């Protein structure tokens, strides 16, 4: 996708210099299916405060996304000792999951609460910007969801995976949780051996059909991702869990190869799952890896600074 840029009604006809003069604070937002992280800075890039709140993935609803973003923004402002921010003096950059669905972006944009400038892109792109400081590179990000992003040396963007937790996001926490739940259901049926992983899932979701079905109906992306730690915890003594971990490594390596077939770009691994699996990657992949310079919230600040200069 291209970065979506929105101005407040009051600044629709303003020049770039007028817009820049109106902005006192910059806000960077990293929003996914598990939580929202915000970084607040002044115009010179000096960090003033940070805040966190609940999930702001667009697939979970535009109203919830803005509610949690605003909660995290105000938490950052409070940490900075600023009180309630005047949004008309703020420019906000947002890296949110779910921006690939146009209707979700439109619903979110329609609820813009009055920021002077909004720059919206997917969380994979802001992770990329943060990891490589806006320079060419590639990122495999696997946490609650999975996405691969690349910025080629000619300025082109590459986008891999990120199809959503229901039918994609291979190698993610939600994907691992779904696999763990399927195995636990099969074990309850007698179709699979009830090992340590199956029993651990039962302890969380229930040990009979009705209770497990109720858990699954209410779980959502975050609920399934919460089962992923059980897979890692039991991988040393449960071959099924160990197999799921190996599957995740394989899927993320496939993503990295598809993202940059010629292996020309530095690669950063980001997100809790990718970082946990980093030592399991092949030597070829590890040789391309670099330490991220910054995170997705820092990338969102980079995004909004660039938008202000347009």
XYZ file of N, CA and C in Angstrom, residues 51-260:
630
model
N 3.886 5.522 25.889
C 2.659 4.991 26.457
C 2.255 3.698 25.791
N 1.441 2.913 26.486
C 0.958 1.642 25.942
C -0.531 1.503 26.237
N -1.183 0.701 25.424
C -2.601 0.418 25.629
C -2.929 -0.896 24.935
N -4.233 -1.166 24.777
C -4.680 -2.405 24.162
C -4.491 -2.420 22.662
N -4.957 -3.482 21.984
C -4.718 -3.648 20.549
C -5.382 -2.580 19.691
N -4.729 -2.254 18.587
C -5.292 -1.291 17.637
C -5.209 -1.814 16.203
N -5.170 -3.134 16.035
C -5.258 -3.712 14.692
C -6.590 -3.310 14.074
N -6.563 -2.867 12.819
C -7.778 -2.363 12.194
C -8.828 -3.450 12.028
N -8.405 -4.698 11.936
C -9.355 -5.788 11.803
C -10.212 -5.996 13.034
N -9.820 -5.394 14.141
C -10.606 -5.497 15.375
C -11.537 -4.302 15.564
N -11.604 -3.423 14.554
C -12.542 -2.305 14.601
C -11.857 -0.959 14.709
N -12.341 0.016 13.915
C -11.750 1.348 13.890
C -11.950 2.085 15.206
N -13.118 1.946 15.805
C -13.380 2.652 17.062
C -12.450 2.167 18.166
N -12.272 0.843 18.258
C -11.345 0.322 19.262
C -9.929 0.806 18.983
N -9.537 0.811 17.700
C -8.178 1.234 17.352
C -7.919 2.665 17.835
N -8.814 3.583 17.514
C -8.617 4.975 17.941
C -8.680 5.096 19.469
N -9.571 4.354 20.099
C -9.679 4.432 21.553
C -8.372 4.038 22.230
N -7.790 2.939 21.777
C -6.547 2.486 22.398
C -5.375 3.383 22.015
N -5.373 3.896 20.780
C -4.318 4.828 20.386
C -4.363 6.073 21.264
N -5.551 6.613 21.448
C -5.687 7.819 22.263
C -5.300 7.566 23.718
N -5.625 6.394 24.223
C -5.224 6.059 25.595
C -3.702 6.025 25.718
N -3.036 5.415 24.732
C -1.578 5.326 24.768
C -0.937 6.703 24.570
N -1.528 7.519 23.699
C -1.015 8.879 23.478
C -1.102 9.689 24.762
N -2.237 9.632 25.431
C -2.391 10.407 26.660
C -1.489 9.881 27.765
N -1.228 8.556 27.773
C -0.276 8.002 28.742
C 1.127 8.561 28.492
N 1.497 8.678 27.216
C 2.808 9.257 26.873
C 2.867 10.728 27.266
N 1.767 11.458 27.022
C 1.720 12.872 27.393
C 1.824 13.045 28.902
N 1.147 12.170 29.639
C 1.209 12.239 31.097
C 2.629 11.973 31.592
N 3.291 11.007 30.984
C 4.675 10.716 31.362
C 5.567 11.926 31.100
N 5.242 12.663 30.030
C 6.023 13.847 29.684
C 5.639 15.067 30.518
N 4.597 14.928 31.344
C 4.148 16.042 32.158
C 3.417 17.109 31.378
N 2.770 16.723 30.271
C 2.129 17.691 29.389
C 0.631 17.797 29.595
N 0.035 16.905 30.341
C -1.414 16.908 30.462
C -2.051 16.461 29.172
N -3.286 16.909 28.940
C -3.994 16.505 27.723
C -3.477 17.293 26.528
N -3.100 16.568 25.469
C -2.518 17.205 24.292
C -3.579 17.900 23.450
N -3.215 19.014 22.837
C -4.021 19.663 21.810
C -3.707 18.964 20.498
N -4.624 18.131 20.003
C -4.346 17.322 18.817
C -4.074 18.177 17.591
N -4.615 19.387 17.537
C -4.401 20.259 16.387
C -2.960 20.736 16.294
N -2.182 20.489 17.340
C -0.759 20.846 17.351
C 0.128 19.611 17.213
N -0.476 18.476 16.884
C 0.256 17.197 16.826
C 0.152 16.571 15.440
N 1.245 15.970 15.001
C 1.252 15.130 13.802
C 1.534 13.702 14.242
N 0.746 12.756 13.739
C 0.834 11.378 14.205
C 1.127 10.433 13.042
N 2.125 9.596 13.229
C 2.437 8.535 12.281
C 2.010 7.209 12.868
N 1.325 6.410 12.067
C 0.749 5.163 12.577
C 1.176 3.978 11.711
N 1.747 2.982 12.352
C 1.989 1.700 11.710
C 1.040 0.691 12.307
N -0.040 0.363 11.598
C -1.088 -0.493 12.127
C -1.267 -1.735 11.277
N -1.531 -2.859 11.893
C -1.876 -4.049 11.129
C -3.300 -3.896 10.607
N -3.557 -4.485 9.441
C -4.889 -4.432 8.858
C -5.097 -3.347 7.836
N -4.039 -2.610 7.459
C -4.206 -1.526 6.494
C -4.335 -2.022 5.059
N -4.161 -3.313 4.850
C -4.329 -3.850 3.498
C -5.782 -3.952 3.063
N -6.706 -3.785 3.992
C -8.140 -3.849 3.674
C -8.658 -2.418 3.560
N -9.026 -2.018 2.348
C -9.385 -0.627 2.078
C -10.536 -0.145 2.951
N -11.541 -0.998 3.143
C -12.692 -0.592 3.947
C -12.286 -0.290 5.385
N -11.316 -1.034 5.906
C -10.856 -0.793 7.270
C -10.111 0.536 7.373
N -9.332 0.844 6.329
C -8.615 2.124 6.306
C -9.597 3.281 6.226
N -10.627 3.142 5.396
C -11.631 4.200 5.260
C -12.378 4.430 6.567
N -12.749 3.348 7.241
C -13.457 3.482 8.509
C -12.581 4.171 9.552
N -11.315 3.821 9.570
C -10.381 4.424 10.515
C -10.160 5.896 10.188
N -9.971 6.209 8.914
C -9.722 7.589 8.505
C -10.906 8.488 8.825
N -12.111 7.949 8.700
C -13.323 8.742 8.947
C -13.440 9.175 10.396
N -12.741 8.496 11.301
C -12.820 8.810 12.724
C -11.627 9.625 13.204
N -10.834 10.178 12.292
C -9.675 11.017 12.643
C -10.105 12.062 13.667
N -9.535 12.039 14.872
C -10.066 12.881 15.944
C -9.591 14.325 15.964
N -8.856 14.764 14.937
C -8.469 16.171 14.886
C -6.986 16.449 14.888
N -6.159 15.445 14.601
C -4.725 15.682 14.478
C -4.447 16.598 13.279
N -3.419 17.424 13.417
C -3.048 18.302 12.304
C -2.696 17.486 11.072
N -2.000 16.376 11.277
C -1.593 15.498 10.178
C -1.595 14.064 10.664
N -2.109 13.176 9.824
C -2.078 11.738 10.084
C -1.369 11.062 8.922
N -0.355 10.251 9.206
C 0.326 9.445 8.198
C 0.155 7.983 8.599
N -0.565 7.220 7.771
C -0.938 5.842 8.106
C -0.337 4.862 7.116
N 0.295 3.834 7.649
C 0.813 2.743 6.825
C 0.719 1.472 7.658
N 1.138 0.350 7.083
C 1.064 -0.891 7.855
C 2.233 -0.998 8.826
N 2.052 -1.807 9.856
C 3.068 -1.910 10.898
C 4.340 -2.581 10.401
N 4.235 -3.360 9.328
C 5.442 -3.936 8.756
C 6.344 -2.870 8.164
N 5.755 -1.864 7.507
C 6.556 -0.808 6.892
C 7.205 0.072 7.949
N 6.469 0.396 9.016
C 7.095 1.200 10.066
C 8.166 0.396 10.806
N 7.964 -0.907 10.916
C 9.022 -1.751 11.486
C 10.267 -1.699 10.610
N 10.063 -1.746 9.295
C 11.172 -1.643 8.339
C 11.890 -0.303 8.477
N 11.113 0.795 8.511
C 11.716 2.121 8.637
C 12.515 2.235 9.932
N 11.957 1.715 11.014
C 12.665 1.776 12.288
C 13.919 0.928 12.293
N 13.824 -0.260 11.731
C 14.951 -1.199 11.771
C 16.148 -0.705 10.969
N 15.889 -0.047 9.841
C 16.979 0.360 8.950
C 17.116 1.877 8.843
N 16.460 2.618 9.734
C 16.587 4.067 9.730
C 16.121 4.720 8.446
N 15.139 4.102 7.772
C 14.624 4.643 6.526
C 15.440 4.276 5.303
N 16.537 3.533 5.477
C 17.391 3.133 4.361
C 16.939 1.776 3.805
N 17.425 1.390 2.602
C 17.031 0.103 2.022
C 17.359 -1.067 2.955
N 16.468 -2.030 2.982
C 16.655 -3.196 3.829
C 15.417 -4.058 3.797
N 15.446 -5.137 4.555
C 14.319 -6.065 4.631
C 14.066 -6.413 6.090
N 12.817 -6.741 6.364
C 12.412 -7.110 7.719
C 11.495 -8.320 7.654
N 11.756 -9.304 8.493
C 10.795 -10.368 8.771
C 10.312 -10.138 10.191
N 9.051 -9.772 10.312
C 8.473 -9.458 11.619
C 7.425 -10.505 11.961
N 7.634 -11.209 13.045
C 6.685 -12.230 13.488
C 6.438 -12.056 14.969
N 5.212 -11.665 15.297
C 4.778 -11.560 16.682
C 3.403 -12.180 16.770
N 2.394 -11.393 17.072
C 1.023 -11.889 17.008
C 0.693 -12.324 15.590
N 1.114 -11.516 14.597
C 0.975 -11.835 13.172
C 2.342 -11.914 12.536
N 2.370 -12.099 11.222
C 3.626 -12.190 10.489
C 3.555 -11.334 9.237
N 4.664 -10.646 8.942
C 4.745 -9.866 7.720
C 6.210 -9.739 7.312
N 6.441 -9.638 6.018
C 7.766 -9.344 5.493
C 7.692 -8.064 4.683
N 8.618 -7.155 4.928
C 8.651 -5.878 4.208
C 10.063 -5.637 3.704
N 10.144 -5.065 2.508
C 11.439 -4.706 1.964
C 11.396 -3.349 1.293
N 12.474 -2.600 1.402
C 12.648 -1.345 0.671
C 13.890 -1.514 -0.189
N 13.664 -1.624 -1.501
C 14.770 -1.883 -2.417
C 15.558 -0.605 -2.684
N 16.743 -0.783 -3.238
C 17.627 0.366 -3.437
C 17.089 1.334 -4.486
N 16.178 0.869 -5.347
C 15.555 1.765 -6.331
C 14.298 2.438 -5.797
N 14.008 2.244 -4.503
C 12.854 2.878 -3.880
C 11.592 2.046 -3.886
N 11.592 0.910 -4.578
C 10.403 0.058 -4.610
C 10.209 -0.656 -3.271
N 8.946 -0.913 -2.941
C 8.611 -1.642 -1.729
C 8.210 -3.078 -2.067
N 8.572 -3.984 -1.212
C 8.154 -5.387 -1.340
C 7.350 -5.751 -0.106
N 6.306 -6.550 -0.312
C 5.377 -6.879 0.774
C 5.031 -8.349 0.666
N 5.329 -9.121 1.709
C 5.134 -10.568 1.708
C 4.381 -10.974 2.962
N 3.496 -11.956 2.838
C 2.698 -12.477 3.948
C 1.760 -11.378 4.451
N 1.423 -11.387 5.733
C 0.482 -10.403 6.249
C -0.943 -10.622 5.765
N -1.315 -11.872 5.488
C -2.652 -12.175 4.988
C -3.686 -12.270 6.104
N -3.243 -12.152 7.345
C -4.183 -12.217 8.459
C -4.142 -13.563 9.148
N -4.545 -13.578 10.401
C -4.368 -14.765 11.236
C -5.333 -15.889 10.889
N -6.460 -15.581 10.248
C -7.453 -16.623 9.970
C -6.928 -17.630 8.962
N -6.260 -17.145 7.912
C -5.814 -18.076 6.864
C -4.365 -17.848 6.446
N -3.612 -17.074 7.185
C -2.226 -16.812 6.799
C -1.354 -16.551 8.011
N -0.431 -15.584 7.873
C 0.494 -15.196 8.946
C 1.294 -16.388 9.476
N 1.738 -17.233 8.556
C 2.508 -18.412 8.957
C 3.742 -18.004 9.771
N 3.998 -18.765 10.811
C 5.139 -18.503 11.680
C 4.847 -17.535 12.809
N 3.634 -17.019 12.879
C 3.282 -16.039 13.912
C 2.827 -16.714 15.200
N 2.606 -15.883 16.226
C 2.092 -16.406 17.475
C 0.686 -16.963 17.337
N -0.183 -16.244 16.600
C -1.549 -16.738 16.406
C -1.554 -18.033 15.608
N -0.679 -18.132 14.622
C -0.570 -19.338 13.797
C -0.121 -20.525 14.651
N 0.860 -20.310 15.517
C 1.295 -21.372 16.423
C 0.173 -21.763 17.380
N -0.578 -20.758 17.864
C -1.678 -21.044 18.764
C -2.776 -21.853 18.109
N -3.076 -21.540 16.852
C -4.068 -22.322 16.109
C -3.622 -23.771 15.966
N -2.347 -23.970 15.656
C -1.826 -25.332 15.516
C -1.916 -26.078 16.854
N -1.596 -25.372 17.934
C -1.671 -25.999 19.254
C -3.112 -26.382 19.599
N -4.060 -25.508 19.276
C -5.460 -25.800 19.573
C -5.967 -26.969 18.731
N -5.626 -27.012 17.451
C -6.048 -28.144 16.611
C -5.526 -29.459 17.177
N -4.275 -29.434 17.610
C -3.687 -30.645 18.186
C -4.418 -31.043 19.469
N -4.741 -30.066 20.314
C -5.440 -30.363 21.565
C -6.827 -30.939 21.294
N -7.500 -30.430 20.279
C -8.813 -30.959 19.919
C -8.698 -32.400 19.414
N -7.684 -32.643 18.579
C -7.489 -33.996 18.062
C -7.148 -34.969 19.190
N -6.361 -34.496 20.154
C -6.013 -35.352 21.290
C -7.243 -35.661 22.137
N -8.124 -34.686 22.288
C -9.354 -34.917 23.049
C -10.233 -35.955 22.348
N -10.213 -35.948 21.019
C -10.977 -36.925 20.231
C -10.350 -38.309 20.227
N -9.081 -38.398 20.604
C -8.362 -39.662 20.484
C -7.688 -39.833 19.148
N -7.652 -38.764 18.332
C -6.989 -38.832 17.020
C -5.501 -38.558 17.117
N -5.053 -38.067 18.256
C -3.637 -37.789 18.480
C -3.319 -38.111 19.933
N -2.054 -38.359 20.202
C -1.637 -38.671 21.564
C -1.737 -37.420 22.433
N -2.236 -37.561 23.630
C -2.378 -36.437 24.560
C -1.066 -36.230 25.308
N -0.167 -35.480 24.687
C 1.117 -35.192 25.302
C 1.081 -33.921 26.122
N 2.280 -33.408 26.442
C 2.396 -32.246 27.326
C 1.730 -31.011 26.735
N 1.882 -30.785 25.418
C 1.294 -29.595 24.799
C -0.218 -29.654 24.850
N -0.805 -30.783 24.476
C -2.268 -30.908 24.498
C -2.808 -30.655 25.897
N -2.172 -31.206 26.884
C -2.646 -31.031 28.264
C -2.523 -29.574 28.704
N -1.473 -28.900 28.250
C -1.293 -27.490 28.603
C -2.395 -26.628 27.982
N -2.770 -26.940 26.759
C -3.861 -26.203 26.115
C -5.179 -26.471 26.829
N -5.413 -27.717 27.198
C -6.644 -28.043 27.948
C -6.706 -27.248 29.255
N -5.564 -27.083 29.902
C -5.540 -26.355 31.176
C -5.971 -24.899 30.997
N -5.736 -24.357 29.801
C -6.119 -22.979 29.514
C -7.539 -22.889 28.994
N -7.886 -23.765 28.039
C -9.142 -23.617 27.298
C -10.259 -24.535 27.774
N -9.968 -25.533 28.579
C -10.991 -26.453 29.052
C -10.701 -27.879 28.646
N -11.300 -28.813 29.319
C -11.017 -30.223 29.088
C -12.232 -31.000 28.580
N -13.226 -30.261 28.074
C -14.364 -30.930 27.436
C -14.765 -30.126 26.206
N -15.536 -30.747 25.326
C -15.871 -30.155 24.033
C -16.571 -28.800 24.175
N -17.567 -28.710 25.030
C -18.345 -27.478 25.152
C -17.473 -26.313 25.617
N -16.605 -26.561 26.589
C -15.759 -25.493 27.126
C -14.735 -25.032 26.093
N -14.151 -25.996 25.374
C -13.168 -25.645 24.362
C -13.823 -24.883 23.217
N -15.001 -25.315 22.778
C -15.697 -24.602 21.718
C -16.021 -23.165 22.138
N -16.416 -22.978 23.387
C -16.712 -21.632 23.884
C -15.443 -20.779 23.901
N -14.335 -21.373 24.306
C -13.063 -20.639 24.314
C -12.686 -20.217 22.903
N -12.784 -21.144 21.949
C -12.425 -20.840 20.562
C -13.315 -19.745 19.972
N -14.600 -19.773 20.313
C -15.531 -18.780 19.776
C -15.183 -17.379 20.245
N -14.603 -17.273 21.436
C -14.309 -15.956 22.009
C -12.850 -15.534 21.838
N -11.973 -16.440 21.397
C -10.528 -16.213 21.492
C -10.032 -15.058 20.631
N -10.318 -15.091 19.341
C -9.765 -14.090 18.442
C -8.263 -14.252 18.282
N -7.670 -13.325 17.535
C -6.244 -13.375 17.240
C -5.398 -13.356 18.509
N -5.720 -12.475 19.408
C -4.928 -12.342 20.636
C -5.021 -13.604 21.490
N -6.217 -14.196 21.559
C -6.388 -15.399 22.351
C -5.545 -16.555 21.838
N -5.558 -16.755 20.516
C -4.741 -17.838 19.962
C -3.254 -17.555 20.132
N -2.857 -16.281 19.955
C -1.444 -15.948 20.138
C -0.988 -16.212 21.569
N -1.915 -16.131 22.524
C -1.552 -16.385 23.921
C -1.185 -17.846 24.175
N -1.526 -18.736 23.239
C -1.155 -20.147 23.368
C 0.257 -20.428 22.856
N 0.822 -19.496 22.083
C 2.149 -19.737 21.490
C 3.224 -20.039 22.534
N 3.265 -19.330 23.678
C 4.287 -19.675 24.676
C 4.232 -21.122 25.142
N 3.042 -21.721 25.111
C 2.936 -23.129 25.501
C 3.705 -24.024 24.533
N 3.687 -23.654 23.259
C 4.425 -24.438 22.257
C 5.912 -24.396 22.563
N 6.431 -23.206 22.841
C 7.855 -23.086 23.155
C 8.192 -23.765 24.481
N 7.320 -23.613 25.468
C 7.595 -24.205 26.784
C 7.723 -25.719 26.720
N 6.928 -26.344 25.851
C 6.886 -27.810 25.836
C 7.672 -28.431 24.677
N 8.284 -27.594 23.841
C 9.070 -28.128 22.722
C 10.203 -29.062 23.177
N 10.867 -28.803 24.322
C 11.959 -29.708 24.723
C 11.505 -31.123 25.061
N 10.218 -31.300 25.473
C 9.793 -32.635 25.906
C 8.564 -33.154 25.189
N 8.102 -32.449 24.169
C 6.935 -32.891 23.413
C 7.267 -32.794 21.929
N 7.355 -33.923 21.220
C 7.742 -33.882 19.808
C 6.765 -33.109 18.924
N 5.498 -33.079 19.306
C 4.530 -32.302 18.520
C 4.854 -30.815 18.617
N 5.101 -30.326 19.837
C 5.467 -28.925 20.025
C 6.774 -28.601 19.321
N 7.750 -29.516 19.403
C 9.027 -29.302 18.723
C 8.826 -29.208 17.212
N 7.915 -30.022 16.687
C 7.619 -29.971 15.259
C 6.990 -28.653 14.850
N 6.120 -28.111 15.710
C 5.497 -26.823 15.408
C 6.540 -25.708 15.382
N 7.499 -25.750 16.299
C 8.575 -24.758 16.301
C 9.394 -24.864 15.021
N 9.723 -26.081 14.626
C 10.477 -26.284 13.381
C 9.690 -25.783 12.180
N 8.373 -25.997 12.187
C 7.524 -25.499 11.099
C 7.573 -23.974 11.029
N 7.557 -23.325 12.178
C 7.600 -21.861 12.208
C 8.912 -21.346 11.629
N 10.019 -21.989 11.994
C 11.316 -21.596 11.442
C 11.310 -21.730 9.922
N 10.810 -22.850 9.425
C 10.754 -23.092 7.992
C 9.913 -22.029 7.274
N 8.762 -21.695 7.848
C 7.884 -20.701 7.222
C 8.535 -19.324 7.180
N 9.188 -18.927 8.239
C 9.814 -17.608 8.271
C 11.038 -17.554 7.357
N 11.748 -18.666 7.219
C 12.864 -18.689 6.268
C 12.348 -18.576 4.829
N 11.250 -19.260 4.528
C 10.646 -19.141 3.200
C 10.246 -17.705 2.914
N 9.714 -17.044 3.924
C 9.317 -15.647 3.774
C 10.538 -14.778 3.455
N 11.620 -14.988 4.192
C 12.831 -14.189 3.972
C 13.379 -14.378 2.565
N 13.376 -15.614 2.061
C 13.879 -15.875 0.703
C 12.976 -15.234 -0.346
N 11.663 -15.312 -0.159
C 10.739 -14.724 -1.125
C 10.824 -13.205 -1.127
N 11.107 -12.627 0.021
C 11.182 -11.178 0.148
C 12.386 -10.598 -0.581
N 13.492 -11.315 -0.541
C 14.734 -10.831 -1.161
C 15.477 -12.021 -1.764
